[in-house]
Amino acid sequence: MQESITVPHSINLDNRSVLILTGIKDVSGFDEQTVNLLTPMGTLIVKGEQLHINKLSLDTGEVTIDGKINSLQYLGDMKQKGFMSKIFR
Protein backbone atom coordinates (compact mmCIF):
# COMPACT_ATOMS: atom_id res chain seq x y z
CA MET A 1 0.00 0.00 0.00
CA GLN A 2 1.38 3.41 -0.94
CA GLU A 3 1.76 6.06 1.72
CA SER A 4 -0.05 9.25 0.76
CA ILE A 5 1.72 12.58 1.00
CA THR A 6 -0.28 14.59 3.51
CA VAL A 7 2.23 17.30 4.43
CA PRO A 8 3.44 19.51 1.56
CA HIS A 9 7.20 19.32 1.06
CA SER A 10 8.98 22.47 -0.07
CA ILE A 11 12.50 23.87 -0.26
CA ASN A 12 13.44 27.56 -0.13
CA LEU A 13 17.12 28.44 -0.50
CA ASP A 14 18.13 32.06 0.08
CA ASN A 15 21.59 33.12 -1.20
CA ARG A 16 22.97 29.59 -0.59
CA SER A 17 23.13 30.46 3.11
CA VAL A 18 19.62 29.89 4.54
CA LEU A 19 17.66 26.74 3.68
CA ILE A 20 14.03 26.55 4.81
CA LEU A 21 12.30 23.18 4.45
CA THR A 22 8.76 22.01 5.13
CA GLY A 23 7.29 18.53 5.14
CA ILE A 24 10.24 17.02 7.01
CA LYS A 25 9.49 13.77 8.84
CA ASP A 26 12.77 13.34 10.73
CA VAL A 27 16.46 14.27 10.87
CA SER A 28 18.44 11.04 10.61
CA GLY A 29 21.88 12.58 11.13
CA PHE A 30 23.87 15.78 10.91
CA ASP A 31 27.24 17.42 11.33
CA GLU A 32 28.84 20.63 10.02
CA GLN A 33 29.17 19.22 6.47
CA THR A 34 26.04 17.06 6.02
CA VAL A 35 22.40 16.99 7.16
CA ASN A 36 20.26 13.91 6.38
CA LEU A 37 16.52 14.56 6.35
CA LEU A 38 13.62 12.17 5.84
CA THR A 39 10.93 13.61 3.56
CA PRO A 40 7.81 12.19 1.91
CA MET A 41 9.86 12.11 -1.32
CA GLY A 42 12.75 10.08 0.12
CA THR A 43 15.94 10.96 1.99
CA LEU A 44 17.28 14.45 1.32
CA ILE A 45 21.03 14.97 1.79
CA VAL A 46 22.15 18.57 2.33
CA LYS A 47 25.90 19.13 1.95
CA GLY A 48 27.85 22.26 2.71
CA GLU A 49 30.16 24.01 5.14
CA GLN A 50 29.52 25.17 8.72
CA LEU A 51 25.94 23.87 8.61
CA HIS A 52 23.74 24.55 11.64
CA ILE A 53 20.16 23.52 12.26
CA ASN A 54 18.60 26.74 13.58
CA LYS A 55 14.99 25.63 13.65
CA LEU A 56 13.66 22.11 14.05
CA SER A 57 9.99 21.36 14.59
CA LEU A 58 9.02 17.82 13.68
CA ASP A 59 5.47 18.56 14.87
CA THR A 60 5.03 21.01 11.97
CA GLY A 61 7.71 19.45 9.70
CA GLU A 62 9.74 22.67 9.51
CA VAL A 63 13.53 22.82 9.46
CA THR A 64 15.85 25.80 8.90
CA ILE A 65 19.53 25.23 8.14
CA ASP A 66 22.17 28.00 8.02
CA GLY A 67 25.66 27.80 6.53
CA LYS A 68 27.11 27.53 3.04
CA ILE A 69 24.86 25.15 1.08
CA ASN A 70 26.80 23.30 -1.63
CA SER A 71 24.32 20.62 -2.73
CA LEU A 72 20.91 19.06 -2.21
CA GLN A 73 20.37 15.44 -3.24
CA TYR A 74 17.42 13.07 -2.93
CA LEU A 75 18.22 9.40 -2.43
CA GLY A 76 15.41 7.45 -4.01
CA ASP A 77 11.70 7.70 -3.61
CA MET A 78 10.17 5.80 -0.73
CA LYS A 79 7.33 4.71 -3.04
CA GLN A 80 9.50 3.21 -5.79
CA LYS A 81 11.22 -0.13 -5.76
CA GLY A 82 14.92 -0.29 -6.45
CA PHE A 83 16.46 -1.01 -9.82
CA MET A 84 17.56 -4.51 -8.84
CA SER A 85 14.07 -5.50 -7.66
CA LYS A 86 12.71 -4.59 -11.10
CA ILE A 87 15.28 -6.81 -12.83
CA PHE A 88 14.65 -9.88 -10.64
CA ARG A 89 10.85 -10.06 -10.77
Tab-separated table of N, CA and C in Angstrom:
chain	number	residue	atom	x	y	z
A	1	MET	N	0.844	-1.182	0.000
A	1	MET	CA	0.000	0.000	0.000
A	1	MET	C	0.891	1.248	0.000
A	2	GLN	N	0.582	2.187	-0.863
A	2	GLN	CA	1.378	3.408	-0.936
A	2	GLN	C	0.976	4.370	0.164
A	3	GLU	N	1.987	5.031	0.717
A	3	GLU	CA	1.762	6.062	1.721
A	3	GLU	C	1.404	7.351	1.000
A	4	SER	N	0.320	8.001	1.409
A	4	SER	CA	-0.053	9.254	0.759
A	4	SER	C	0.725	10.412	1.366
A	5	ILE	N	1.003	11.389	0.547
A	5	ILE	CA	1.716	12.578	1.002
A	5	ILE	C	0.686	13.534	1.562
A	6	THR	N	0.709	13.722	2.881
A	6	THR	CA	-0.278	14.590	3.510
A	6	THR	C	0.296	15.953	3.849
A	7	VAL	N	1.598	16.035	4.085
A	7	VAL	CA	2.231	17.302	4.432
A	7	VAL	C	2.990	17.798	3.204
A	8	PRO	N	2.700	19.001	2.717
A	8	PRO	CA	3.437	19.511	1.558
A	8	PRO	C	4.934	19.636	1.867
A	9	HIS	N	5.744	19.239	0.907
A	9	HIS	CA	7.201	19.316	1.057
A	9	HIS	C	7.709	20.435	0.151
A	10	SER	N	8.429	21.384	0.735
A	10	SER	CA	8.982	22.474	-0.065
A	10	SER	C	10.386	22.818	0.402
A	11	ILE	N	11.125	23.436	-0.517
A	11	ILE	CA	12.498	23.873	-0.259
A	11	ILE	C	12.619	25.326	-0.692
A	12	ASN	N	13.178	26.157	0.197
A	12	ASN	CA	13.435	27.559	-0.128
A	12	ASN	C	14.881	27.846	0.260
A	13	LEU	N	15.704	28.159	-0.726
A	13	LEU	CA	17.117	28.442	-0.503
A	13	LEU	C	17.377	29.909	-0.797
A	14	ASP	N	17.882	30.625	0.196
A	14	ASP	CA	18.132	32.059	0.080
A	14	ASP	C	19.637	32.317	0.084
A	15	ASN	N	20.168	32.761	-1.060
A	15	ASN	CA	21.595	33.115	-1.204
A	15	ASN	C	22.555	32.001	-0.784
A	16	ARG	N	22.156	30.766	-0.965
A	16	ARG	CA	22.968	29.595	-0.590
A	16	ARG	C	23.382	29.600	0.870
A	17	SER	N	22.719	30.390	1.718
A	17	SER	CA	23.131	30.457	3.115
A	17	SER	C	22.000	30.142	4.098
A	18	VAL	N	20.751	30.227	3.665
A	18	VAL	CA	19.621	29.892	4.542
A	18	VAL	C	18.701	28.954	3.772
A	19	LEU	N	18.514	27.748	4.304
A	19	LEU	CA	17.664	26.740	3.680
A	19	LEU	C	16.466	26.507	4.586
A	20	ILE	N	15.260	26.748	4.053
A	20	ILE	CA	14.029	26.550	4.813
A	20	ILE	C	13.271	25.404	4.166
A	21	LEU	N	12.959	24.382	4.959
A	21	LEU	CA	12.297	23.182	4.455
A	21	LEU	C	10.998	22.952	5.198
A	22	THR	N	10.002	22.450	4.487
A	22	THR	CA	8.762	22.013	5.127
A	22	THR	C	8.493	20.575	4.701
A	23	GLY	N	7.634	19.910	5.441
A	23	GLY	CA	7.294	18.528	5.138
A	23	GLY	C	8.372	17.547	5.549
A	24	ILE	N	9.170	17.894	6.537
A	24	ILE	CA	10.243	17.017	7.010
A	24	ILE	C	9.687	16.068	8.073
A	25	LYS	N	9.971	14.778	7.893
A	25	LYS	CA	9.490	13.775	8.844
A	25	LYS	C	10.460	13.553	9.998
A	26	ASP	N	11.768	13.610	9.698
A	26	ASP	CA	12.771	13.344	10.731
A	26	ASP	C	14.141	13.795	10.239
A	27	VAL	N	15.054	14.005	11.173
A	27	VAL	CA	16.464	14.269	10.870
A	27	VAL	C	17.207	13.008	11.283
A	28	SER	N	17.799	12.319	10.303
A	28	SER	CA	18.438	11.039	10.614
A	28	SER	C	19.909	11.176	10.965
A	29	GLY	N	20.489	12.358	10.752
A	29	GLY	CA	21.877	12.584	11.129
A	29	GLY	C	22.340	13.943	10.636
A	30	PHE	N	23.337	14.490	11.338
A	30	PHE	CA	23.867	15.784	10.909
A	30	PHE	C	25.226	16.040	11.525
A	31	ASP	N	26.010	16.835	10.815
A	31	ASP	CA	27.244	17.417	11.332
A	31	ASP	C	27.448	18.726	10.571
A	32	GLU	N	28.628	19.330	10.649
A	32	GLU	CA	28.839	20.633	10.018
A	32	GLU	C	28.939	20.566	8.491
A	33	GLN	N	29.067	19.352	7.920
A	33	GLN	CA	29.172	19.217	6.470
A	33	GLN	C	27.946	18.564	5.823
A	34	THR	N	27.140	17.829	6.587
A	34	THR	CA	26.036	17.062	6.019
A	34	THR	C	24.850	17.028	6.965
A	35	VAL	N	23.647	17.180	6.397
A	35	VAL	CA	22.402	16.991	7.159
A	35	VAL	C	21.548	16.017	6.367
A	36	ASN	N	21.109	14.924	7.008
A	36	ASN	CA	20.258	13.909	6.385
A	36	ASN	C	18.838	14.081	6.905
A	37	LEU	N	17.907	14.305	5.987
A	37	LEU	CA	16.516	14.563	6.347
A	37	LEU	C	15.602	13.540	5.679
A	38	LEU	N	14.605	13.070	6.405
A	38	LEU	CA	13.617	12.165	5.838
A	38	LEU	C	12.401	12.977	5.408
A	39	THR	N	12.041	12.864	4.124
A	39	THR	CA	10.928	13.606	3.560
A	39	THR	C	9.933	12.618	2.949
A	40	PRO	N	8.750	13.080	2.590
A	40	PRO	CA	7.806	12.191	1.907
A	40	PRO	C	8.312	11.741	0.537
A	41	MET	N	9.313	12.428	-0.009
A	41	MET	CA	9.864	12.112	-1.323
A	41	MET	C	11.105	11.229	-1.251
A	42	GLY	N	11.538	10.858	-0.070
A	42	GLY	CA	12.753	10.078	0.123
A	42	GLY	C	13.707	10.829	1.033
A	43	THR	N	14.925	10.325	1.158
A	43	THR	CA	15.937	10.961	1.987
A	43	THR	C	16.561	12.125	1.229
A	44	LEU	N	16.653	13.267	1.901
A	44	LEU	CA	17.281	14.453	1.325
A	44	LEU	C	18.604	14.675	2.034
A	45	ILE	N	19.686	14.729	1.260
A	45	ILE	CA	21.025	14.973	1.792
A	45	ILE	C	21.401	16.414	1.463
A	46	VAL	N	21.694	17.199	2.499
A	46	VAL	CA	22.151	18.574	2.330
A	46	VAL	C	23.644	18.581	2.663
A	47	LYS	N	24.462	19.058	1.712
A	47	LYS	CA	25.903	19.128	1.948
A	47	LYS	C	26.346	20.575	1.875
A	48	GLY	N	27.343	20.903	2.706
A	48	GLY	CA	27.852	22.262	2.713
A	48	GLY	C	28.961	22.433	3.728
A	49	GLU	N	29.113	23.663	4.186
A	49	GLU	CA	30.161	24.011	5.141
A	49	GLU	C	29.544	24.785	6.292
A	50	GLN	N	29.990	24.504	7.500
A	50	GLN	CA	29.524	25.175	8.719
A	50	GLN	C	27.990	25.171	8.816
A	51	LEU	N	27.393	23.993	8.564
A	51	LEU	CA	25.936	23.873	8.611
A	51	LEU	C	25.452	23.810	10.054
A	52	HIS	N	24.369	24.537	10.319
A	52	HIS	CA	23.744	24.546	11.643
A	52	HIS	C	22.237	24.442	11.467
A	53	ILE	N	21.614	23.594	12.261
A	53	ILE	CA	20.157	23.520	12.258
A	53	ILE	C	19.664	24.570	13.246
A	54	ASN	N	19.073	25.652	12.718
A	54	ASN	CA	18.602	26.737	13.582
A	54	ASN	C	17.190	26.526	14.067
A	55	LYS	N	16.368	25.890	13.250
A	55	LYS	CA	14.986	25.627	13.653
A	55	LYS	C	14.665	24.188	13.311
A	56	LEU	N	14.078	23.489	14.268
A	56	LEU	CA	13.658	22.112	14.051
A	56	LEU	C	12.342	21.896	14.771
A	57	SER	N	11.292	21.671	14.014
A	57	SER	CA	9.990	21.358	14.586
A	57	SER	C	9.407	20.191	13.816
A	58	LEU	N	9.557	18.985	14.349
A	58	LEU	CA	9.018	17.816	13.678
A	58	LEU	C	7.499	17.760	13.797
A	59	ASP	N	6.935	18.489	14.762
A	59	ASP	CA	5.474	18.563	14.868
A	59	ASP	C	4.871	19.234	13.638
A	60	THR	N	5.519	20.298	13.149
A	60	THR	CA	5.028	21.009	11.967
A	60	THR	C	5.796	20.617	10.705
A	61	GLY	N	6.905	19.874	10.851
A	61	GLY	CA	7.711	19.453	9.700
A	61	GLY	C	8.616	20.533	9.162
A	62	GLU	N	8.907	21.560	9.972
A	62	GLU	CA	9.736	22.673	9.507
A	62	GLU	C	11.165	22.555	10.019
A	63	VAL	N	12.116	22.821	9.117
A	63	VAL	CA	13.534	22.823	9.460
A	63	VAL	C	14.186	24.006	8.756
A	64	THR	N	15.051	24.721	9.483
A	64	THR	CA	15.851	25.801	8.899
A	64	THR	C	17.319	25.484	9.142
A	65	ILE	N	18.104	25.526	8.066
A	65	ILE	CA	19.530	25.232	8.138
A	65	ILE	C	20.292	26.458	7.640
A	66	ASP	N	21.300	26.894	8.409
A	66	ASP	CA	22.169	27.997	8.021
A	66	ASP	C	23.566	27.457	7.730
A	67	GLY	N	24.298	28.163	6.894
A	67	GLY	CA	25.661	27.799	6.529
A	67	GLY	C	25.824	27.983	5.037
A	68	LYS	N	26.912	27.474	4.485
A	68	LYS	CA	27.112	27.530	3.037
A	68	LYS	C	26.586	26.234	2.434
A	69	ILE	N	25.486	26.329	1.680
A	69	ILE	CA	24.862	25.155	1.079
A	69	ILE	C	25.539	24.878	-0.257
A	70	ASN	N	26.122	23.679	-0.395
A	70	ASN	CA	26.795	23.302	-1.634
A	70	ASN	C	25.952	22.392	-2.518
A	71	SER	N	25.129	21.527	-1.900
A	71	SER	CA	24.320	20.624	-2.727
A	71	SER	C	23.127	20.088	-1.950
A	72	LEU	N	22.097	19.736	-2.715
A	72	LEU	CA	20.906	19.063	-2.210
A	72	LEU	C	20.715	17.833	-3.082
A	73	GLN	N	20.523	16.664	-2.459
A	73	GLN	CA	20.369	15.439	-3.236
A	73	GLN	C	19.337	14.530	-2.586
A	74	TYR	N	18.388	14.063	-3.401
A	74	TYR	CA	17.424	13.071	-2.929
A	74	TYR	C	17.968	11.681	-3.221
A	75	LEU	N	17.828	10.789	-2.249
A	75	LEU	CA	18.215	9.397	-2.425
A	75	LEU	C	16.945	8.574	-2.543
A	76	GLY	N	16.554	8.307	-3.762
A	76	GLY	CA	15.409	7.445	-4.014
A	76	GLY	C	14.087	8.066	-3.635
A	77	ASP	N	13.063	7.336	-3.938
A	77	ASP	CA	11.695	7.697	-3.611
A	77	ASP	C	11.151	6.558	-2.781
A	78	MET	N	10.628	6.853	-1.629
A	78	MET	CA	10.173	5.800	-0.731
A	78	MET	C	9.065	4.964	-1.357
A	79	LYS	N	8.427	5.434	-2.421
A	79	LYS	CA	7.330	4.707	-3.037
A	79	LYS	C	7.798	3.786	-4.160
A	80	GLN	N	9.017	4.009	-4.672
A	80	GLN	CA	9.503	3.213	-5.792
A	80	GLN	C	10.363	2.069	-5.295
A	81	LYS	N	10.328	0.984	-6.050
A	81	LYS	CA	11.216	-0.128	-5.757
A	81	LYS	C	12.556	0.140	-6.420
A	82	GLY	N	13.588	-0.474	-5.906
A	82	GLY	CA	14.920	-0.288	-6.449
A	82	GLY	C	15.092	-0.921	-7.816
A	83	PHE	N	16.131	-0.527	-8.486
A	83	PHE	CA	16.458	-1.010	-9.819
A	83	PHE	C	16.609	-2.524	-9.841
A	84	MET	N	17.310	-3.075	-8.867
A	84	MET	CA	17.559	-4.513	-8.835
A	84	MET	C	16.265	-5.303	-8.646
A	85	SER	N	15.325	-4.772	-7.864
A	85	SER	CA	14.074	-5.503	-7.661
A	85	SER	C	13.255	-5.565	-8.942
A	86	LYS	N	13.417	-4.575	-9.829
A	86	LYS	CA	12.708	-4.591	-11.103
A	86	LYS	C	13.309	-5.642	-12.043
A	87	ILE	N	14.615	-5.842	-11.969
A	87	ILE	CA	15.285	-6.810	-12.825
A	87	ILE	C	14.916	-8.244	-12.439
A	88	PHE	N	14.862	-8.512	-11.124
A	88	PHE	CA	14.654	-9.876	-10.636
A	88	PHE	C	13.213	-10.123	-10.224
A	89	ARG	N	12.263	-9.802	-11.087
A	89	ARG	CA	10.847	-10.065	-10.772
A	89	ARG	C	10.520	-11.500	-10.948
